[in-house]
Amino acid sequence: MSGEDERASDGAGEADVSDVADRDVGSGSDPVDGDGRASNAADGGASSAAERPGDSATVDDGRGTARLESRLAAVRTNPRVRRPAFALAAVVGLGLAWVHWLGLVCGGALVGLLSPSLRRGVVAALGFGVLVLVVFFLRIGPVALVIEMRPIVFVTVASAFALPALGALLRGVL
Amino acid sequence: MSDDFTRRAALAGALVAGVGGLALSSARELLESFAPLSGDAWAAADRTRPDRVESPYGDATVRYDDDGVPTVVADDEPAAYFAVGYVQAFDRLFQLDLQRRVMRGRLSEVVGDVAVADDEFHVAMDFVGAAEATWELVADTPAGPLVEAYADGVDAVIDAGSLPLEFELLGYEPRPWTPVDSMLMEKQISWDLTGNFAELRRSMVADRLGADVASELYPARMDHETPILRESLEAETIGGSGSDGEFGAPGVGASSTVEGVADGAVGGANDAGLEDDADATTAGESVGPALLSWLSRFESPPGTGSNSWVVSGGHTESGRPIVAYDPHLALMTPPLWYEQHVETPETSVRGATFPGVPFVIAGANDRGTWSFTNVGADVLDCYRYEIDDDGDRYRYDGQWREFETDEREIPVADGEDRTVTVRKTVHGPLLEREGRTVGVAWTGHTATRTTEAIYEFGRSDGLEDVLESTRTFDLPTQNLVYADADGRTLYYVTGKLPIRTIDGEVVSGDRIFDGSAGEGEWDGFTPFGESSWEGFVPFEEKPHAIDPHVLATANQRVVDDPDHYVGVSYATPYRGARIYDRLDAALEAGDPTDLAFHRDLQDDVVDGRAARLVPDLLDALEGASDDDRTDAAETLAAWEYRMDRDSRGALLFARWLHHFRRRVFEPAFGDAGLDKSYYPNDWVVATLPADSPFFDERTRAEAMVDALEDAVSEIDAEGWTTYGDWNSTRSIGHPLGVEAPFLDYPERPADGSRATVKNYRVESGVGASWRMVVEPGGDATAILPGGNSGDYFSPHYDDQLERWLENEQKLMDRTVEGDVDTTVVGDRS
């Protein structure tokens, strides 16, 4: 539990880096109270976030969105659930990325949605990009040959990071 | 509206805009090709040879050796050549497709506007028409069904859809392969070897600089004493048989059948072409620099040539003859040649072929070994015509004739398609640029039987068989060097040598003929149809030698006094002289040679130009007080004329010669509007006398010293220290190397120059495109400049490059060993 709390706190403590990231720390769990009190969400803010009457986004999105956010919040705050969910999201993302480049965006979105904050979602998406590249190089075989494939390989490496990171922006929406 | 909503909306907008932007822009194509995991390009990395392939021609097996050379085994030839088509296509499919696109004039279709001028030339020359005529002839020969089986083998790879990386980079898929495409490959290599507009250039120089200058700089005959068929060797090796025309007996030689016709032929060519023929002099200008410049782009690459030699069993350790061969053709990624081994009940043959050609072109079977070097024969003539104002008709035989015309489309990727009107006369295609025209007759512009000959070489059972097959080898003109397991040796000029006449008198071909007057026509020649040997030098009268003890070809003059005009575009004699010198020395010493000796001779880097020029340069530098000059003089004085990659002297000499040539010729040629492509060859540069008009303003010695200063300055500025810093493999490029440089081979320092036996020309990317040393019926070794596979992801893409640089040849045996990699399963039943 302490690890999770630390990560949440870390995210909250990065308010000086990015306003978006700063406010987003609580956005999934507490969209109103976005000033860094992520620990509240970790302590049980999942249900309150879903039920908070003054939350315009929640009201506008209706019950479905509310339930989704509620479940996401539950996953985000429970490491025992989140870790396997992360793994599952990564596998699903890999599968999607295997068939289309938009799968990289989806993969980043999936791992991002499971992250406690937008900032951490982007970091997770970048981690997903690393995973994609590892699997890619394992699949291709002659790593040195691929690395020499400049400038083509620049597209490959850049898309492995940029597309998941783009997908992770969804974390700031949901 | 809350800040949070705004923030969410902004993020959602960014996400949608990002994805939409990628999906709707050109970035989508990049991602579809190169995104990790899903990128289409990565399918090329997954290409694996299938365990099983179905064939309509019967069973075959394919085994690859440690160098990626396939051994195809089958119980009948169609089954074998289906498999050959399969393995060639699997390893070289992009090369196959690119070559036929070039010859068909369809390059612009995949690379865009940049190739339009190339396509216009190839369409105007109608190489396809010549290939179609050739296929009509070949289809009914025993080789025809095998070419069809081969084409089906290529298509099996295309149909499987597992394409090499280059197709993804260019974004297209190849069309099915046809037998005509294989015939086009024959036309391509023949054009690369004999497509020469030298007479136009000579005429242009004569027009601009004067006939005397042209005569001095473009001698019809270089003054050296090492032709292929030497007088000194005649008595010893090919003379005195007294069996004229009897191929089975030793000693029938060109020299013995030649009776001093050179004065009337070659000499006459010089006179008529460059000095006395006023019409010819104005003819060069009539063609015009624009047309000539355009045509020059498509000639044989500078330096195209080769080495081959044979010594009889009397001079070898094993008692069998030895043939050594290294063709100097364009070096590229992947190599021009493909090595293959085919085992059928009819033959066991291994060697090199051009991708797209089913049969081994240069190699060995169980009974003999054969090789080809370029003769330098004149087999292309140029004609000027009287053409009417509308450009629709030309004057011929006292009448106006309509051009035979055909409209052809040139599709252009991302550009406007072009239409080319192909025009032909009775002689062949008419080429036009900026209103200037020239008619072309080329021996390849007719149906030819070389495919049949090459097929028969593979099945031959010794010298007699090969001689018979050589009769059908009508394109291109090559120096055939052959030896068999019985100890027989052979030299023969292949191909058709045209006989031209003007008013009934035989003339040479190095001039522009008046096509309207019917000058210089080749009797028996039907462009784009089927021709006869009438009007060409009869087979028995072509230069040849049966059972020579030692004979070397390096594109030098074939024979001093030929019966018939052969040509004037011979190579400088440096390589030929060096090979003969070393062979003579070995033979005189009585030391029997072995394969290692001949490989070592292939590796020889002594430069005959340096032996001629460096002493004069050192004399010119005598007394130099300048430090740079002194250092350079000391380096050159200690240098032994070896063009080694780690030599400082070789670097100084190579760059000095470049600047010397420029200093001597640039002023006059520049003033005349002639660029460096018109400069004379190295032999002329080296032998240009001190009292030549080119040394009027600056003496030869002054020019030499000035050139050395230029060279030292350039070397210092570039930071070069040894020859290999400049003479590197950087010019061995892939066709897509500019856009995708990773496809090029790694750059390495290289030995050799354009004048050394170990031949390498960094400026033009020409050199030993294949080396082999073979003892017929015995051991054989070979090496490629790169690798046998054109697949970037294959371990055999460049695994021979380092060995090629060192001339460390691998075995070229004909054993069938190892596990089967691919089983070709016949479905005839």
Tab-separated table of C-alpha atoms in Angstrom, chain B residues 491-760:
chain	number	residue	atom	x	y	z
B	491	TYR	CA	39.927	-19.032	-77.286
B	492	TYR	CA	37.204	-17.781	-79.606
B	493	VAL	CA	35.531	-14.460	-80.312
B	494	THR	CA	31.789	-14.877	-79.933
B	495	GLY	CA	29.020	-12.768	-81.418
B	496	LYS	CA	28.426	-11.223	-84.776
B	497	LEU	CA	30.992	-8.867	-86.298
B	498	PRO	CA	29.293	-6.711	-88.946
B	499	ILE	CA	30.896	-6.165	-92.339
B	500	ARG	CA	30.193	-2.688	-93.736
B	501	THR	CA	30.611	-1.482	-97.238
B	502	ILE	CA	30.445	1.833	-99.036
B	503	ASP	CA	30.142	1.533	-102.782
B	504	GLY	CA	31.163	-2.080	-102.529
B	505	GLU	CA	34.304	-1.401	-100.506
B	506	VAL	CA	34.662	-2.816	-97.035
B	507	VAL	CA	35.041	-0.068	-94.441
B	508	SER	CA	35.306	0.138	-90.705
B	509	GLY	CA	32.457	1.139	-88.466
B	510	ASP	CA	33.922	3.972	-86.405
B	511	ARG	CA	32.184	6.730	-88.304
B	512	ILE	CA	28.721	8.091	-88.859
B	513	PHE	CA	27.256	6.607	-92.012
B	514	ASP	CA	24.976	8.297	-94.459
B	515	GLY	CA	21.939	6.137	-93.920
B	516	SER	CA	20.008	7.787	-96.719
B	517	ALA	CA	22.742	6.744	-99.130
B	518	GLY	CA	22.699	3.181	-97.847
B	519	GLU	CA	26.233	3.420	-96.480
B	520	GLY	CA	27.594	0.817	-94.109
B	521	GLU	CA	24.604	-1.474	-94.071
B	522	TRP	CA	24.790	-4.986	-92.659
B	523	ASP	CA	23.526	-7.527	-95.124
B	524	GLY	CA	21.406	-10.174	-93.525
B	525	PHE	CA	20.491	-7.991	-90.575
B	526	THR	CA	16.786	-7.602	-89.843
B	527	PRO	CA	16.165	-5.300	-86.918
B	528	PHE	CA	13.527	-6.682	-84.566
B	529	GLY	CA	13.257	-9.791	-86.716
B	530	GLU	CA	15.331	-12.832	-87.482
B	531	SER	CA	18.732	-12.214	-89.059
B	532	SER	CA	21.243	-14.404	-90.821
B	533	TRP	CA	25.058	-14.553	-90.703
B	534	GLU	CA	25.208	-13.131	-94.195
B	535	GLY	CA	26.867	-9.761	-93.912
B	536	PHE	CA	28.803	-10.742	-90.809
B	537	VAL	CA	32.256	-12.221	-90.385
B	538	PRO	CA	31.947	-15.981	-90.886
B	539	PHE	CA	32.461	-18.058	-87.771
B	540	GLU	CA	35.649	-19.666	-89.033
B	541	GLU	CA	37.186	-16.285	-89.812
B	542	LYS	CA	36.671	-14.780	-86.411
B	543	PRO	CA	39.775	-14.545	-84.210
B	544	HIS	CA	40.368	-17.774	-82.316
B	545	ALA	CA	43.002	-20.117	-81.009
B	546	ILE	CA	42.622	-23.804	-80.414
B	547	ASP	CA	44.701	-25.392	-77.695
B	548	PRO	CA	46.840	-22.390	-76.785
B	549	HIS	CA	49.296	-23.141	-73.999
B	550	VAL	CA	48.907	-19.729	-72.490
B	551	LEU	CA	46.519	-16.975	-73.440
B	552	ALA	CA	45.334	-13.881	-71.611
B	553	THR	CA	42.505	-11.495	-72.349
B	554	ALA	CA	42.133	-8.104	-70.687
B	555	ASN	CA	40.058	-6.288	-73.319
B	556	GLN	CA	43.185	-5.326	-75.183
B	557	ARG	CA	43.464	-5.483	-78.937
B	558	VAL	CA	42.564	-8.981	-80.075
B	559	VAL	CA	45.189	-9.366	-82.727
B	560	ASP	CA	47.587	-7.015	-84.467
B	561	ASP	CA	46.494	-7.754	-88.006
B	562	PRO	CA	42.962	-9.068	-88.129
B	563	ASP	CA	41.359	-10.427	-91.259
B	564	HIS	CA	38.325	-8.321	-90.582
B	565	TYR	CA	37.706	-5.071	-88.808
B	566	VAL	CA	36.839	-5.826	-85.196
B	567	GLY	CA	36.767	-2.444	-83.505
B	568	VAL	CA	38.847	0.329	-81.977
B	569	SER	CA	37.428	0.567	-78.473
B	570	TYR	CA	40.039	-1.576	-76.835
B	571	ALA	CA	41.240	-1.205	-73.300
B	572	THR	CA	44.625	0.192	-72.450
B	573	PRO	CA	47.191	-2.620	-72.434
B	574	TYR	CA	48.346	-2.360	-68.819
B	575	ARG	CA	46.391	-5.299	-67.434
B	576	GLY	CA	47.010	-7.531	-70.408
B	577	ALA	CA	50.715	-6.807	-70.364
B	578	ARG	CA	51.012	-7.443	-66.642
B	579	ILE	CA	49.166	-10.758	-66.866
B	580	TYR	CA	51.268	-11.929	-69.757
B	581	ASP	CA	54.455	-10.783	-67.992
B	582	ARG	CA	53.702	-12.833	-64.927
B	583	LEU	CA	52.488	-15.870	-66.832
B	584	ASP	CA	55.533	-15.740	-69.083
B	585	ALA	CA	57.819	-15.458	-66.078
B	586	ALA	CA	56.233	-18.451	-64.398
B	587	LEU	CA	56.372	-20.521	-67.541
B	588	GLU	CA	59.934	-19.533	-68.334
B	589	ALA	CA	60.967	-20.417	-64.804
B	590	GLY	CA	59.447	-23.810	-65.385
B	591	ASP	CA	57.422	-23.588	-62.200
B	592	PRO	CA	54.118	-25.395	-62.573
B	593	THR	CA	51.253	-23.213	-61.462
B	594	ASP	CA	48.362	-24.049	-59.216
B	595	LEU	CA	45.079	-22.401	-58.294
B	596	ALA	CA	46.790	-20.318	-55.618
B	597	PHE	CA	49.207	-18.862	-58.176
B	598	HIS	CA	46.357	-17.716	-60.364
B	599	ARG	CA	44.409	-16.276	-57.473
B	600	ASP	CA	47.531	-14.371	-56.520
B	601	LEU	CA	47.782	-13.055	-60.067
B	602	GLN	CA	44.172	-11.897	-59.854
B	603	ASP	CA	45.276	-9.999	-56.751
B	604	ASP	CA	48.103	-8.190	-58.532
B	605	VAL	CA	48.089	-4.418	-57.955
B	606	VAL	CA	51.136	-3.256	-59.875
B	607	ASP	CA	50.150	-0.257	-61.990
B	608	GLY	CA	51.809	0.017	-65.398
B	609	ARG	CA	50.871	3.673	-65.709
B	610	ALA	CA	53.018	4.473	-62.712
B	611	ALA	CA	55.968	2.611	-64.166
B	612	ARG	CA	55.697	4.846	-67.196
B	613	LEU	CA	54.961	8.175	-65.562
B	614	VAL	CA	56.517	8.282	-62.108
B	615	PRO	CA	60.166	8.319	-63.306
B	616	ASP	CA	59.342	11.324	-65.476
B	617	LEU	CA	57.594	12.992	-62.582
B	618	LEU	CA	60.578	12.412	-60.307
B	619	ASP	CA	62.848	13.896	-62.945
B	620	ALA	CA	60.626	16.926	-63.116
B	621	LEU	CA	60.799	17.253	-59.338
B	622	GLU	CA	64.555	16.994	-59.154
B	623	GLY	CA	66.004	19.822	-57.192
B	624	ALA	CA	62.696	20.737	-55.610
B	625	SER	CA	63.240	22.750	-52.471
B	626	ASP	CA	59.660	22.986	-51.306
B	627	ASP	CA	58.968	20.678	-48.342
B	628	ASP	CA	55.748	19.312	-49.749
B	629	ARG	CA	57.336	18.529	-53.070
B	630	THR	CA	60.324	16.937	-51.400
B	631	ASP	CA	58.153	14.743	-49.208
B	632	ALA	CA	56.042	13.721	-52.147
B	633	ALA	CA	59.104	12.989	-54.265
B	634	GLU	CA	60.601	10.829	-51.532
B	635	THR	CA	57.349	8.947	-51.096
B	636	LEU	CA	57.011	8.305	-54.812
B	637	ALA	CA	60.675	7.375	-55.182
B	638	ALA	CA	60.291	4.695	-52.520
B	639	TRP	CA	56.999	3.452	-53.937
B	640	GLU	CA	56.939	0.257	-55.976
B	641	TYR	CA	53.918	1.118	-58.113
B	642	ARG	CA	51.582	-1.096	-56.092
B	643	MET	CA	48.073	0.282	-55.682
B	644	ASP	CA	47.701	-1.016	-52.128
B	645	ARG	CA	45.021	0.444	-49.969
B	646	ASP	CA	47.521	1.340	-47.216
B	647	SER	CA	50.022	2.962	-49.558
B	648	ARG	CA	50.753	6.685	-49.441
B	649	GLY	CA	52.559	6.511	-52.749
B	650	ALA	CA	49.510	5.011	-54.451
B	651	LEU	CA	47.372	7.837	-53.100
B	652	LEU	CA	49.785	10.463	-54.366
B	653	PHE	CA	50.019	8.852	-57.785
B	654	ALA	CA	46.271	8.355	-58.231
B	655	ARG	CA	45.421	11.922	-57.367
B	656	TRP	CA	48.409	13.305	-59.237
B	657	LEU	CA	47.329	11.509	-62.422
B	658	HIS	CA	43.843	12.951	-62.055
B	659	HIS	CA	45.186	16.470	-61.804
B	660	PHE	CA	47.785	15.951	-64.520
B	661	ARG	CA	45.087	14.851	-66.950
B	662	ARG	CA	42.984	17.825	-66.019
B	663	ARG	CA	45.825	20.307	-66.339
B	664	VAL	CA	46.784	18.957	-69.739
B	665	PHE	CA	43.362	18.749	-71.348
B	666	GLU	CA	41.007	21.049	-69.499
B	667	PRO	CA	42.098	24.318	-71.139
B	668	ALA	CA	41.625	23.183	-74.721
B	669	PHE	CA	38.650	20.939	-74.092
B	670	GLY	CA	36.953	23.502	-71.893
B	671	ASP	CA	37.286	26.173	-74.539
B	672	ALA	CA	35.765	23.763	-77.045
B	673	GLY	CA	32.828	22.997	-74.764
B	674	LEU	CA	33.912	19.422	-74.194
B	675	ASP	CA	33.798	18.061	-70.685
B	676	LYS	CA	36.122	15.500	-69.106
B	677	SER	CA	34.178	12.598	-70.551
B	678	TYR	CA	35.928	13.451	-73.818
B	679	TYR	CA	39.445	13.248	-72.363
B	680	PRO	CA	41.584	10.504	-73.895
B	681	ASN	CA	42.530	7.295	-72.116
B	682	ASP	CA	45.438	6.718	-69.741
B	683	TRP	CA	47.662	5.245	-72.413
B	684	VAL	CA	47.373	8.416	-74.467
B	685	VAL	CA	47.986	10.564	-71.400
B	686	ALA	CA	51.049	8.564	-70.436
B	687	THR	CA	52.535	8.548	-73.920
B	688	LEU	CA	51.643	12.076	-74.977
B	689	PRO	CA	54.984	13.442	-76.183
B	690	ALA	CA	56.570	16.534	-74.682
B	691	ASP	CA	56.251	18.339	-78.002
B	692	SER	CA	52.494	17.813	-78.183
B	693	PRO	CA	50.497	21.012	-78.746
B	694	PHE	CA	48.883	20.329	-75.387
B	695	PHE	CA	52.215	21.287	-73.786
B	696	ASP	CA	52.644	24.511	-75.723
B	697	GLU	CA	51.721	26.809	-72.863
B	698	ARG	CA	53.077	24.686	-70.050
B	699	THR	CA	55.794	22.095	-70.569
B	700	ARG	CA	55.123	18.483	-69.711
B	701	ALA	CA	57.459	18.741	-66.728
B	702	GLU	CA	55.757	21.895	-65.493
B	703	ALA	CA	52.370	20.327	-65.842
B	704	MET	CA	53.563	17.331	-63.868
B	705	VAL	CA	54.900	19.455	-61.024
B	706	ASP	CA	51.820	21.649	-60.942
B	707	ALA	CA	49.625	18.578	-60.843
B	708	LEU	CA	51.566	17.233	-57.899
B	709	GLU	CA	50.988	20.444	-56.005
B	710	ASP	CA	47.300	20.118	-56.785
B	711	ALA	CA	47.312	16.558	-55.541
B	712	VAL	CA	49.142	17.351	-52.303
B	713	SER	CA	46.794	20.237	-51.590
B	714	GLU	CA	43.757	18.087	-52.243
B	715	ILE	CA	45.047	15.228	-50.093
B	716	ASP	CA	45.788	17.597	-47.214
B	717	ALA	CA	42.421	19.281	-47.534
B	718	GLU	CA	40.541	15.992	-47.589
B	719	GLY	CA	42.561	14.529	-44.736
B	720	TRP	CA	43.511	11.409	-46.658
B	721	THR	CA	46.612	9.557	-45.529
B	722	THR	CA	46.630	6.375	-47.595
B	723	TYR	CA	45.203	5.211	-50.903
B	724	GLY	CA	42.301	3.398	-49.262
B	725	ASP	CA	41.059	6.632	-47.736
B	726	TRP	CA	40.095	7.721	-51.226
B	727	ASN	CA	39.900	4.382	-53.003
B	728	SER	CA	37.101	2.892	-50.949
B	729	THR	CA	34.035	0.797	-51.663
B	730	ARG	CA	31.813	3.848	-51.311
B	731	SER	CA	30.744	3.607	-54.918
B	732	ILE	CA	29.337	0.085	-54.573
B	733	GLY	CA	25.842	1.343	-53.970
B	734	HIS	CA	22.329	0.050	-53.825
B	735	PRO	CA	19.833	1.558	-56.295
B	736	LEU	CA	17.922	2.962	-53.323
B	737	GLY	CA	21.066	3.833	-51.400
B	738	VAL	CA	20.476	7.567	-51.462
B	739	GLU	CA	17.104	7.278	-49.764
B	740	ALA	CA	17.987	4.221	-47.678
B	741	PRO	CA	21.769	4.277	-47.165
B	742	PHE	CA	21.643	1.264	-44.873
B	743	LEU	CA	21.102	-0.862	-47.974
B	744	ASP	CA	24.611	-0.048	-49.182
B	745	TYR	CA	27.469	-2.285	-48.216
B	746	PRO	CA	29.729	-0.918	-45.499
B	747	GLU	CA	32.499	1.285	-46.821
B	748	ARG	CA	35.940	-0.303	-46.801
B	749	PRO	CA	39.304	0.729	-48.200
B	750	ALA	CA	40.108	-1.115	-51.409
B	751	ASP	CA	43.161	-2.091	-53.452
B	752	GLY	CA	43.606	-1.689	-57.170
B	753	SER	CA	43.045	0.881	-59.870
B	754	ARG	CA	41.606	0.949	-63.336
B	755	ALA	CA	44.962	-0.176	-64.715
B	756	THR	CA	45.772	-3.016	-62.338
B	757	VAL	CA	44.893	-6.680	-62.706
B	758	LYS	CA	43.049	-6.445	-59.421
B	759	ASN	CA	40.705	-4.017	-60.989
B	760	TYR	CA	38.780	-1.409	-59.102
